[in-house]
CSV table of C-alpha atoms in Angstrom, one decimal:
chain,number,residue,atom,x,y,z
A,344,UNK,CA,-9.6,-9.3,3.4
A,345,UNK,CA,-6.6,-8.9,1.3
A,346,UNK,CA,-4.2,-11.7,0.7
A,347,UNK,CA,-1.5,-12.4,3.3
A,348,UNK,CA,2.2,-11.6,2.7
A,349,UNK,CA,4.8,-14.4,3.0
A,350,UNK,CA,8.2,-14.0,4.6
A,351,UNK,CA,11.1,-16.3,3.8
A,352,UNK,CA,13.8,-16.4,6.5
A,353,UNK,CA,15.4,-19.6,5.3
A,354,UNK,CA,18.4,-19.7,3.0
A,355,UNK,CA,18.1,-21.6,-0.1
A,356,UNK,CA,16.6,-21.5,-3.5
A,357,UNK,CA,13.4,-20.0,-5.0
A,358,UNK,CA,12.2,-21.5,-8.2
A,359,UNK,CA,9.2,-22.1,-10.4
A,360,UNK,CA,7.7,-25.5,-10.2
A,361,UNK,CA,4.4,-26.8,-11.6
A,362,UNK,CA,3.1,-23.3,-12.0
A,363,UNK,CA,3.8,-22.2,-8.5
A,364,UNK,CA,6.7,-21.0,-6.3
A,365,UNK,CA,8.9,-23.6,-4.8
A,366,UNK,CA,11.3,-23.0,-1.9
A,367,UNK,CA,14.1,-25.4,-1.3
A,368,UNK,CA,15.9,-24.6,1.9
A,369,UNK,CA,19.5,-25.4,2.6
A,370,UNK,CA,18.2,-27.6,5.4
A,371,UNK,CA,16.7,-29.8,2.8
A,372,UNK,CA,13.0,-28.8,3.3
A,373,UNK,CA,10.8,-28.2,0.2
A,374,UNK,CA,7.8,-26.0,0.4
A,375,UNK,CA,5.3,-24.8,-2.2
A,376,UNK,CA,3.8,-21.4,-2.0
A,377,UNK,CA,0.3,-20.9,-3.3
A,378,UNK,CA,1.2,-18.1,-5.7
A,379,UNK,CA,-2.4,-17.1,-6.2
A,380,UNK,CA,-2.9,-16.5,-2.5
A,381,UNK,CA,0.1,-14.4,-1.8
A,382,UNK,CA,0.1,-10.6,-1.7
A,383,UNK,CA,3.8,-9.7,-1.4
A,384,UNK,CA,6.9,-11.8,-0.9
A,385,UNK,CA,9.6,-10.8,1.6
A,386,UNK,CA,13.1,-12.3,1.4
A,387,UNK,CA,15.0,-12.0,4.6
A,388,UNK,CA,17.4,-14.9,4.0
A,389,UNK,CA,20.0,-15.6,1.3
A,390,UNK,CA,18.1,-17.0,-1.6
A,391,UNK,CA,19.0,-17.9,-5.2
A,392,UNK,CA,16.4,-17.3,-7.8
A,393,UNK,CA,16.2,-17.1,-11.6
A,394,UNK,CA,14.2,-15.4,-14.3
A,395,UNK,CA,11.7,-18.1,-14.4
A,396,UNK,CA,10.8,-17.5,-10.8
A,397,UNK,CA,10.6,-13.8,-11.4
A,398,UNK,CA,8.4,-14.4,-14.4
A,399,UNK,CA,6.0,-16.3,-12.3
A,400,UNK,CA,5.8,-13.4,-9.8
A,401,UNK,CA,5.3,-11.2,-12.7
A,402,UNK,CA,2.3,-13.2,-14.0
A,403,UNK,CA,0.6,-13.1,-10.6
A,404,UNK,CA,1.5,-9.5,-9.8
A,405,UNK,CA,3.5,-10.3,-6.6
A,406,UNK,CA,6.0,-7.7,-5.6
A,407,UNK,CA,9.3,-9.1,-4.1
A,408,UNK,CA,10.8,-7.1,-1.3
A,409,UNK,CA,14.5,-8.0,-0.7
A,410,UNK,CA,16.3,-7.5,2.6
A,411,UNK,CA,20.0,-7.9,2.7
A,412,UNK,CA,22.7,-8.4,5.3
A,413,UNK,CA,21.2,-7.9,8.8
A,414,UNK,CA,17.9,-7.2,7.2
A,415,UNK,CA,18.7,-3.9,5.7
A,416,UNK,CA,16.1,-3.1,3.1
A,417,UNK,CA,17.7,-3.7,-0.2
A,418,UNK,CA,15.0,-3.1,-2.7
A,419,UNK,CA,11.9,-4.3,-4.4
A,420,UNK,CA,11.4,-6.3,-7.6
A,421,UNK,CA,8.1,-4.9,-8.9
A,422,UNK,CA,6.1,-7.0,-11.3
A,423,UNK,CA,5.3,-5.6,-14.7
A,424,UNK,CA,2.6,-3.0,-14.3
A,425,UNK,CA,-0.8,-4.5,-14.1
A,426,UNK,CA,-2.4,-1.1,-13.9
A,427,UNK,CA,-1.4,1.2,-16.7
A,428,UNK,CA,-3.0,4.5,-17.2
A,429,UNK,CA,-1.2,7.3,-19.0
A,430,UNK,CA,-3.9,9.7,-17.9
A,431,UNK,CA,-3.2,9.0,-14.2
A,432,UNK,CA,0.5,9.5,-14.5
A,433,UNK,CA,0.0,12.8,-16.5
A,434,UNK,CA,-2.4,14.0,-13.8
A,435,UNK,CA,-0.1,13.0,-11.1
A,436,UNK,CA,2.8,14.9,-12.6
A,437,UNK,CA,0.5,17.9,-13.2
A,438,UNK,CA,-0.6,17.8,-9.5
A,439,UNK,CA,3.1,17.7,-8.5
A,440,UNK,CA,4.1,20.5,-10.8
A,441,UNK,CA,1.3,22.9,-9.7
A,442,UNK,CA,2.5,24.4,-6.5
A,443,UNK,CA,-1.0,25.0,-5.1
A,444,UNK,CA,-2.2,21.5,-5.9
A,445,UNK,CA,1.0,19.9,-4.6
A,446,UNK,CA,0.8,21.9,-1.4
A,447,UNK,CA,-2.8,20.9,-0.8
A,448,UNK,CA,-2.0,17.2,-1.1
A,449,UNK,CA,1.1,17.7,1.0
A,450,UNK,CA,-1.0,19.4,3.7
A,451,UNK,CA,-3.5,16.6,3.8
A,452,UNK,CA,-0.7,14.1,4.3
A,453,UNK,CA,1.1,16.0,7.0
A,454,UNK,CA,-2.1,16.9,8.8
A,455,UNK,CA,-3.0,13.2,9.0
A,456,UNK,CA,0.5,12.3,10.0
A,457,UNK,CA,0.6,14.7,12.8
A,458,UNK,CA,-2.9,13.7,13.9
A,459,UNK,CA,-1.8,10.1,14.1
A,460,UNK,CA,1.3,11.0,16.1
A,461,UNK,CA,-0.8,13.0,18.5
A,462,UNK,CA,-3.2,10.0,18.8
A,463,UNK,CA,-0.3,7.9,20.1
A,464,UNK,CA,1.0,10.5,22.5
A,465,UNK,CA,-2.5,11.2,23.8
A,466,UNK,CA,-3.0,7.5,24.5
A,467,UNK,CA,0.2,7.3,26.6
A,468,UNK,CA,-0.4,10.7,28.4
A,469,UNK,CA,-1.0,9.8,32.0
A,470,UNK,CA,-0.1,6.1,31.4
A,471,UNK,CA,3.6,6.4,30.9
A,472,UNK,CA,4.2,10.1,31.7
A,473,UNK,CA,2.9,13.6,31.3
A,474,UNK,CA,2.6,14.5,27.7
A,475,UNK,CA,-0.2,17.1,27.7
A,476,UNK,CA,2.3,19.7,26.6
A,477,UNK,CA,3.3,17.7,23.6
A,478,UNK,CA,-0.3,16.9,22.8
A,479,UNK,CA,-1.1,20.6,22.7
A,480,UNK,CA,2.0,21.4,20.7
A,481,UNK,CA,1.1,18.7,18.1
A,482,UNK,CA,-2.4,20.1,17.9
A,483,UNK,CA,-1.0,23.6,17.3
A,484,UNK,CA,1.4,22.3,14.7
A,485,UNK,CA,-1.5,20.4,13.0
A,486,UNK,CA,-3.5,23.6,13.0
A,487,UNK,CA,-0.6,25.6,11.5
A,488,UNK,CA,-0.3,23.1,8.5
A,489,UNK,CA,-3.2,24.8,6.7
A,490,UNK,CA,-1.5,28.2,6.9
A,491,UNK,CA,1.7,27.0,5.3
A,492,UNK,CA,2.3,28.6,1.9
A,493,UNK,CA,5.0,26.4,0.4
A,494,UNK,CA,6.3,22.9,0.6
A,495,UNK,CA,9.5,23.8,2.5
A,496,UNK,CA,7.5,25.5,5.2
A,497,UNK,CA,5.2,22.5,5.4
A,498,UNK,CA,8.2,20.2,5.7
A,499,UNK,CA,9.6,22.2,8.6
A,500,UNK,CA,6.3,22.0,10.4
A,501,UNK,CA,6.4,18.2,9.9
A,502,UNK,CA,10.0,18.1,11.1
A,503,UNK,CA,9.1,20.0,14.3
A,504,UNK,CA,6.2,17.7,15.0
A,505,UNK,CA,8.3,14.6,14.5
A,506,UNK,CA,11.0,16.0,16.8
A,507,UNK,CA,8.4,16.7,19.5
A,508,UNK,CA,6.9,13.3,18.9
A,509,UNK,CA,10.1,11.4,19.2
A,510,UNK,CA,11.0,13.2,22.4
A,511,UNK,CA,8.3,11.3,24.2
A,512,UNK,CA,9.5,7.9,23.1
A,513,UNK,CA,12.1,7.6,25.8
A,514,UNK,CA,9.4,7.8,28.5
A,515,UNK,CA,6.8,5.7,26.7
A,516,UNK,CA,9.2,2.8,26.1
A,517,UNK,CA,9.8,0.7,29.2
A,518,UNK,CA,13.3,0.6,30.5
A,519,UNK,CA,16.0,-0.4,29.5
A,520,UNK,CA,14.9,0.9,26.1
A,521,UNK,CA,16.0,4.4,25.5
A,522,UNK,CA,15.5,6.9,22.7
A,523,UNK,CA,17.4,10.1,23.3
A,524,UNK,CA,17.6,10.8,19.6
A,525,UNK,CA,16.2,9.3,16.5
A,526,UNK,CA,19.2,8.0,14.6
A,527,UNK,CA,19.5,5.8,11.6
A,528,UNK,CA,21.9,4.6,9.0
A,529,UNK,CA,22.8,2.7,11.0
A,530,UNK,CA,20.5,2.8,14.0
A,531,UNK,CA,22.5,3.3,17.1
A,532,UNK,CA,20.5,1.6,19.8
A,533,UNK,CA,17.6,-0.9,20.3
A,534,UNK,CA,14.8,1.6,20.1
A,535,UNK,CA,16.1,3.2,17.0
A,536,UNK,CA,16.7,-0.3,15.4
A,537,UNK,CA,13.1,-1.2,16.2
A,538,UNK,CA,11.7,2.0,14.7
A,539,UNK,CA,13.9,1.6,11.6
A,540,UNK,CA,12.9,-2.0,11.0
A,541,UNK,CA,9.2,-1.3,11.4
A,542,UNK,CA,9.4,1.9,9.3
A,543,UNK,CA,10.9,-0.3,6.5
A,544,UNK,CA,8.0,-2.7,6.8
A,545,UNK,CA,5.5,0.2,6.5
A,546,UNK,CA,7.3,1.5,3.5
A,547,UNK,CA,7.2,-1.8,1.7
A,548,UNK,CA,3.5,-2.1,2.6
A,549,UNK,CA,3.0,1.2,0.8
A,550,UNK,CA,5.1,0.2,-2.2
A,551,UNK,CA,2.9,-2.9,-2.6
A,552,UNK,CA,-0.3,-0.8,-2.2
A,553,UNK,CA,0.8,1.8,-4.7
A,554,UNK,CA,1.7,-0.9,-7.2
A,555,UNK,CA,-2.0,-1.9,-7.3
A,556,UNK,CA,-2.8,1.5,-8.8
A,557,UNK,CA,-1.5,3.2,-11.9
A,558,UNK,CA,0.2,5.9,-9.8
A,559,UNK,CA,3.9,6.4,-10.3
A,560,UNK,CA,5.7,5.6,-7.0
A,561,UNK,CA,8.6,7.9,-7.7
A,562,UNK,CA,6.6,11.1,-7.8
A,563,UNK,CA,5.8,12.2,-4.2
A,564,UNK,CA,4.3,15.4,-2.9
A,565,UNK,CA,5.9,16.1,0.4
A,566,UNK,CA,9.2,14.5,-0.3
A,567,UNK,CA,11.2,15.8,-3.2
A,568,UNK,CA,11.3,13.2,-6.0
A,569,UNK,CA,14.9,12.3,-6.0
A,570,UNK,CA,16.8,9.3,-7.3
A,571,UNK,CA,16.6,5.7,-6.2
A,572,UNK,CA,13.6,6.3,-3.9
A,573,UNK,CA,9.9,5.8,-4.1
A,574,UNK,CA,9.0,9.2,-2.8
A,575,UNK,CA,5.3,8.6,-3.0
A,576,UNK,CA,5.7,5.6,-0.7
A,577,UNK,CA,7.6,7.7,1.7
A,578,UNK,CA,4.7,10.2,1.7
A,579,UNK,CA,2.1,7.6,2.4
A,580,UNK,CA,4.4,5.8,4.9
A,581,UNK,CA,4.5,9.0,6.9
A,582,UNK,CA,0.8,8.8,7.5
A,583,UNK,CA,0.9,5.2,8.6
A,584,UNK,CA,4.2,5.1,10.6
A,585,UNK,CA,2.5,6.2,13.9
A,586,UNK,CA,-0.4,3.8,13.4
A,587,UNK,CA,1.5,0.7,12.2
A,588,UNK,CA,5.1,1.0,13.3
A,589,UNK,CA,5.3,3.1,16.5
A,590,UNK,CA,2.2,1.8,18.2
A,591,UNK,CA,3.4,-1.7,17.6
A,592,UNK,CA,6.8,-1.0,19.0
A,593,UNK,CA,5.4,0.6,22.1
A,594,UNK,CA,3.2,-2.4,22.7
A,595,UNK,CA,5.9,-5.0,22.0
A,596,UNK,CA,8.4,-3.3,24.3
A,597,UNK,CA,5.9,-2.4,27.1
A,598,UNK,CA,4.4,-5.9,27.2
A,599,UNK,CA,7.9,-7.2,27.3
A,600,UNK,CA,7.4,-9.3,24.2
A,601,UNK,CA,10.5,-7.8,22.8
A,602,UNK,CA,13.6,-7.6,25.1
A,603,UNK,CA,17.0,-6.0,24.8
A,604,UNK,CA,18.3,-9.5,24.0
A,605,UNK,CA,16.4,-9.6,20.8
A,606,UNK,CA,18.9,-7.1,19.4
A,607,UNK,CA,22.6,-7.3,18.5
A,608,UNK,CA,25.0,-4.5,18.3
A,609,UNK,CA,28.1,-4.9,16.2
A,610,UNK,CA,30.3,-2.5,14.2
A,611,UNK,CA,28.8,0.7,15.8
A,612,UNK,CA,25.2,-0.1,14.9
A,613,UNK,CA,22.3,-1.9,16.4
A,614,UNK,CA,19.8,-4.2,14.7
A,615,UNK,CA,17.2,-6.8,15.5
A,616,UNK,CA,18.5,-10.4,15.6
A,617,UNK,CA,16.7,-13.3,13.9
A,618,UNK,CA,14.5,-14.0,16.9
A,619,UNK,CA,13.6,-10.3,17.3
A,620,UNK,CA,12.7,-10.0,13.7
A,621,UNK,CA,10.4,-13.0,13.9
A,622,UNK,CA,8.6,-11.6,16.9
A,623,UNK,CA,8.2,-8.2,15.3
A,624,UNK,CA,7.0,-9.6,11.9
A,625,UNK,CA,4.5,-12.0,13.3
A,626,UNK,CA,2.9,-9.2,15.3
A,627,UNK,CA,3.1,-6.8,12.3
A,628,UNK,CA,1.4,-9.3,10.0
A,629,UNK,CA,-1.3,-10.0,12.5
A,630,UNK,CA,-1.9,-6.3,12.9
A,631,UNK,CA,-2.3,-5.8,9.1
A,632,UNK,CA,-5.2,-8.2,9.3
A,633,UNK,CA,-6.9,-6.5,12.2
A,634,UNK,CA,-10.1,-4.9,11.2
A,635,UNK,CA,-11.8,-1.7,12.3
A,636,UNK,CA,-15.1,-0.1,11.3
A,637,UNK,CA,-14.7,2.3,8.5
A,638,UNK,CA,-17.4,5.0,8.7
A,639,UNK,CA,-17.0,6.3,5.2
A,640,UNK,CA,-17.0,2.9,3.6
A,641,UNK,CA,-19.6,1.6,6.1
A,642,UNK,CA,-17.9,-1.7,6.6
A,643,UNK,CA,-15.0,-3.3,8.4
A,644,UNK,CA,-11.6,-3.0,6.8
A,645,UNK,CA,-8.2,-4.4,7.8
A,646,UNK,CA,-5.2,-2.1,8.3
A,647,UNK,CA,-3.8,-3.4,5.1
A,648,UNK,CA,-6.9,-2.4,3.2
A,649,UNK,CA,-6.7,1.0,5.0
A,650,UNK,CA,-3.3,1.6,3.3
A,651,UNK,CA,-4.9,0.6,0.0
A,652,UNK,CA,-7.9,2.9,0.4
A,653,UNK,CA,-5.7,5.8,1.3
A,654,UNK,CA,-3.8,5.3,-2.0
A,655,UNK,CA,-7.1,4.9,-4.0
A,656,UNK,CA,-8.4,8.1,-2.4
A,657,UNK,CA,-5.2,10.0,-3.4
A,658,UNK,CA,-5.5,8.7,-7.0
A,659,UNK,CA,-9.2,9.7,-7.1
A,660,UNK,CA,-8.3,13.1,-5.8
A,661,UNK,CA,-5.6,13.5,-8.5
A,662,UNK,CA,-7.9,12.4,-11.3
A,663,UNK,CA,-11.2,14.0,-10.3
A,664,UNK,CA,-10.4,16.5,-7.6
A,665,UNK,CA,-12.6,14.7,-5.1
A,666,UNK,CA,-11.3,15.4,-1.6
A,667,UNK,CA,-8.3,13.3,-0.6
A,668,UNK,CA,-9.0,11.5,2.7
A,669,UNK,CA,-5.5,10.9,4.1
A,670,UNK,CA,-6.0,8.3,6.9
A,671,UNK,CA,-6.3,10.1,10.2
A,672,UNK,CA,-7.2,7.7,13.0
A,673,UNK,CA,-10.8,8.0,14.1
A,674,UNK,CA,-10.9,4.9,16.3
B,901,UNK,CA,-22.5,-37.2,-8.7
B,902,UNK,CA,-21.8,-33.5,-8.4
B,903,UNK,CA,-23.4,-31.8,-5.5
B,904,UNK,CA,-22.8,-28.3,-4.2
B,905,UNK,CA,-24.4,-26.7,-1.2
B,906,UNK,CA,-25.3,-23.0,-1.6
B,907,UNK,CA,-24.1,-20.6,1.0
B,908,UNK,CA,-25.1,-17.0,1.6
B,909,UNK,CA,-23.0,-14.0,1.1
B,910,UNK,CA,-19.7,-13.4,-0.7
B,911,UNK,CA,-16.1,-12.8,0.4
B,912,UNK,CA,-13.6,-15.1,1.9
B,913,UNK,CA,-13.8,-18.7,3.0
B,914,UNK,CA,-11.7,-21.5,4.4
B,915,UNK,CA,-11.4,-24.3,2.0
B,916,UNK,CA,-10.3,-27.9,2.3
B,917,UNK,CA,-9.9,-29.9,-0.9
B,918,UNK,CA,-9.2,-33.7,-1.0
B,919,UNK,CA,-8.9,-35.9,-4.0
B,920,UNK,CA,-8.7,-39.5,-4.9
B,921,UNK,CA,-7.6,-40.2,-8.4
B,922,UNK,CA,-5.5,-42.8,-10.2
B,923,UNK,CA,-1.8,-42.5,-9.4
B,924,UNK,CA,-0.8,-41.3,-12.9
B,925,UNK,CA,-3.3,-38.5,-12.7
B,926,UNK,CA,-2.5,-37.1,-9.3
B,927,UNK,CA,-0.1,-34.5,-10.7
B,928,UNK,CA,-2.9,-32.8,-12.6
B,929,UNK,CA,-4.8,-31.9,-9.4
B,930,UNK,CA,-1.7,-31.4,-7.3
B,931,UNK,CA,-0.5,-28.7,-9.8
B,932,UNK,CA,-3.9,-27.1,-10.0
B,933,UNK,CA,-4.4,-26.9,-6.2
B,934,UNK,CA,-0.8,-26.0,-5.2
B,935,UNK,CA,-1.2,-22.7,-7.0
B,936,UNK,CA,-3.9,-21.5,-4.6
B,937,UNK,CA,-3.8,-23.7,-1.5
B,938,UNK,CA,-1.3,-25.0,1.0
B,939,UNK,CA,-0.3,-28.6,0.4
B,940,UNK,CA,-0.9,-30.2,3.8
B,941,UNK,CA,-0.7,-33.9,3.1
B,942,UNK,CA,-0.5,-36.3,0.0
B,943,UNK,CA,-3.9,-35.3,-1.4
B,944,UNK,CA,-5.1,-32.8,1.1
B,945,UNK,CA,-5.1,-29.0,0.5
B,946,UNK,CA,-6.1,-26.2,2.8
B,947,UNK,CA,-6.3,-22.4,2.6
B,948,UNK,CA,-8.3,-19.2,2.5
B,949,UNK,CA,-9.7,-18.2,-0.8
B,950,UNK,CA,-12.1,-15.6,-2.2
B,951,UNK,CA,-15.4,-16.5,-3.9
B,952,UNK,CA,-13.8,-15.8,-7.3
B,953,UNK,CA,-10.8,-18.0,-6.6
B,954,UNK,CA,-13.1,-20.9,-5.5
B,955,UNK,CA,-15.3,-20.6,-8.6
B,956,UNK,CA,-12.2,-20.5,-10.8
B,957,UNK,CA,-10.8,-23.5,-9.0
B,958,UNK,CA,-14.1,-25.5,-9.4
B,959,UNK,CA,-14.2,-24.7,-13.1
B,960,UNK,CA,-10.7,-25.9,-13.6
B,961,UNK,CA,-11.3,-29.1,-11.6
B,962,UNK,CA,-14.4,-29.8,-13.7
B,963,UNK,CA,-12.4,-29.4,-16.9
B,964,UNK,CA,-9.8,-31.8,-15.8
B,965,UNK,CA,-12.1,-34.4,-14.4
B,966,UNK,CA,-12.3,-38.0,-15.8
B,967,UNK,CA,-14.8,-40.7,-15.0
B,968,UNK,CA,-12.9,-42.4,-12.1
B,969,UNK,CA,-11.7,-39.2,-10.4
B,970,UNK,CA,-13.1,-38.0,-7.2
B,971,UNK,CA,-12.6,-34.6,-5.7
B,972,UNK,CA,-14.3,-33.2,-2.6
B,973,UNK,CA,-14.3,-29.5,-1.6
B,974,UNK,CA,-15.2,-28.4,1.9
B,975,UNK,CA,-16.0,-24.8,2.4
B,976,UNK,CA,-16.7,-22.6,5.4
B,977,UNK,CA,-17.5,-18.9,5.3
B,978,UNK,CA,-17.6,-18.6,9.1
B,979,UNK,CA,-14.0,-18.5,10.4
B,980,UNK,CA,-15.4,-18.7,14.0
B,981,UNK,CA,-16.9,-22.1,13.2
B,982,UNK,CA,-13.6,-23.4,12.0
B,983,UNK,CA,-11.1,-25.1,14.2
B,984,UNK,CA,-8.2,-27.5,13.7
B,985,UNK,CA,-5.8,-29.5,15.8
B,986,UNK,CA,-2.5,-30.8,14.6
B,987,UNK,CA,-0.7,-33.9,15.8
B,988,UNK,CA,2.6,-35.5,15.1
B,989,UNK,CA,4.9,-33.9,12.5
B,990,UNK,CA,2.2,-31.8,10.9
B,991,UNK,CA,3.1,-28.2,10.7
B,992,UNK,CA,0.6,-25.5,11.6
B,993,UNK,CA,-1.3,-24.6,8.5
B,994,UNK,CA,-1.4,-21.0,7.3
B,995,UNK,CA,2.1,-20.0,8.4
B,996,UNK,CA,3.4,-16.9,6.7
B,997,UNK,CA,7.0,-17.7,7.5
B,998,UNK,CA,9.4,-20.1,5.9
């Protein structure tokens, strides 16, 4: 099982002490984090830290994901590359630059993504409403992925699937949660806020996983490599959002673990409050540790490892042309 | 005396480490253990480690050891066989949130 993440909600100071991380909270508590047993660090509070603390994270290859005001994702401090391989980057760029190869990888990603969306909808068909039309539609869209001839066409298929998919959310989510439209920047209601927050967590999970390989996170295949974004993480996150984010949100809302009171809306936006974030993160972390039987690897793997194996598989495909197994749920 | 019980298989294990060393030497082990484990009480550490981490830790402890030092490491590879109860002001070990 991979190492656990650690989340810091407290305000205070992060420093290096006796070869490990020390957290001094404003409330006067001091904690020491076992640096060798942490996978990624998430800062949700207001923390001061210096280069010595960053140096320590660097030495132990711990990425630092920073969340700002009201837990908007602010960015990631990535440790110096542990894995370097010019060969991999060259091949990755070649794969991106060759329209046929790029399309093939993109198709695998979108196929898996639609497959996973369909899995969620099929689960709730008959439980929370009648979704058989959507299930069929998603199946058709998944079939049509292989006939797309360029990346724009592929993206429009993905867009259509996502639209159909989100249309079901309103019925799946127990009242008073509503999702008439997926809106972000900022999210406009509770359901949107929950999706946004969880999508952010899936994204950072992918950033951490990609960092463990020599792949360049800025060169994606479905998303256009733009500025200031890790497009490869966005690609991989698309596969895992239905599995890790949406399914969790449905469960939290429908089992009433998360209520409308766990959100706050100010300044024409809506976000999780401190209590809500804790509930969501505890469940999210627990889910990352959950294991399932992996038929190809012939052993049990956790969801966190699943993200990692997906990235490894992509890397292997890029380097050796072995088939890329984008994670499509089989369980 | 230095005794280790062999266990089957590899992977991950729960580890408890306790030490009893002269006051002026506690910082040596504290520093060594804090890097990998949660500092539960004065000289008690707990956490989940991999095989490799445990081996590295044991080697490091051996290197630092002096005649009157005493360190005991408890290991369990079976998480189902491991339980704990906390009383008083102890915090739940293994929390991922601060």
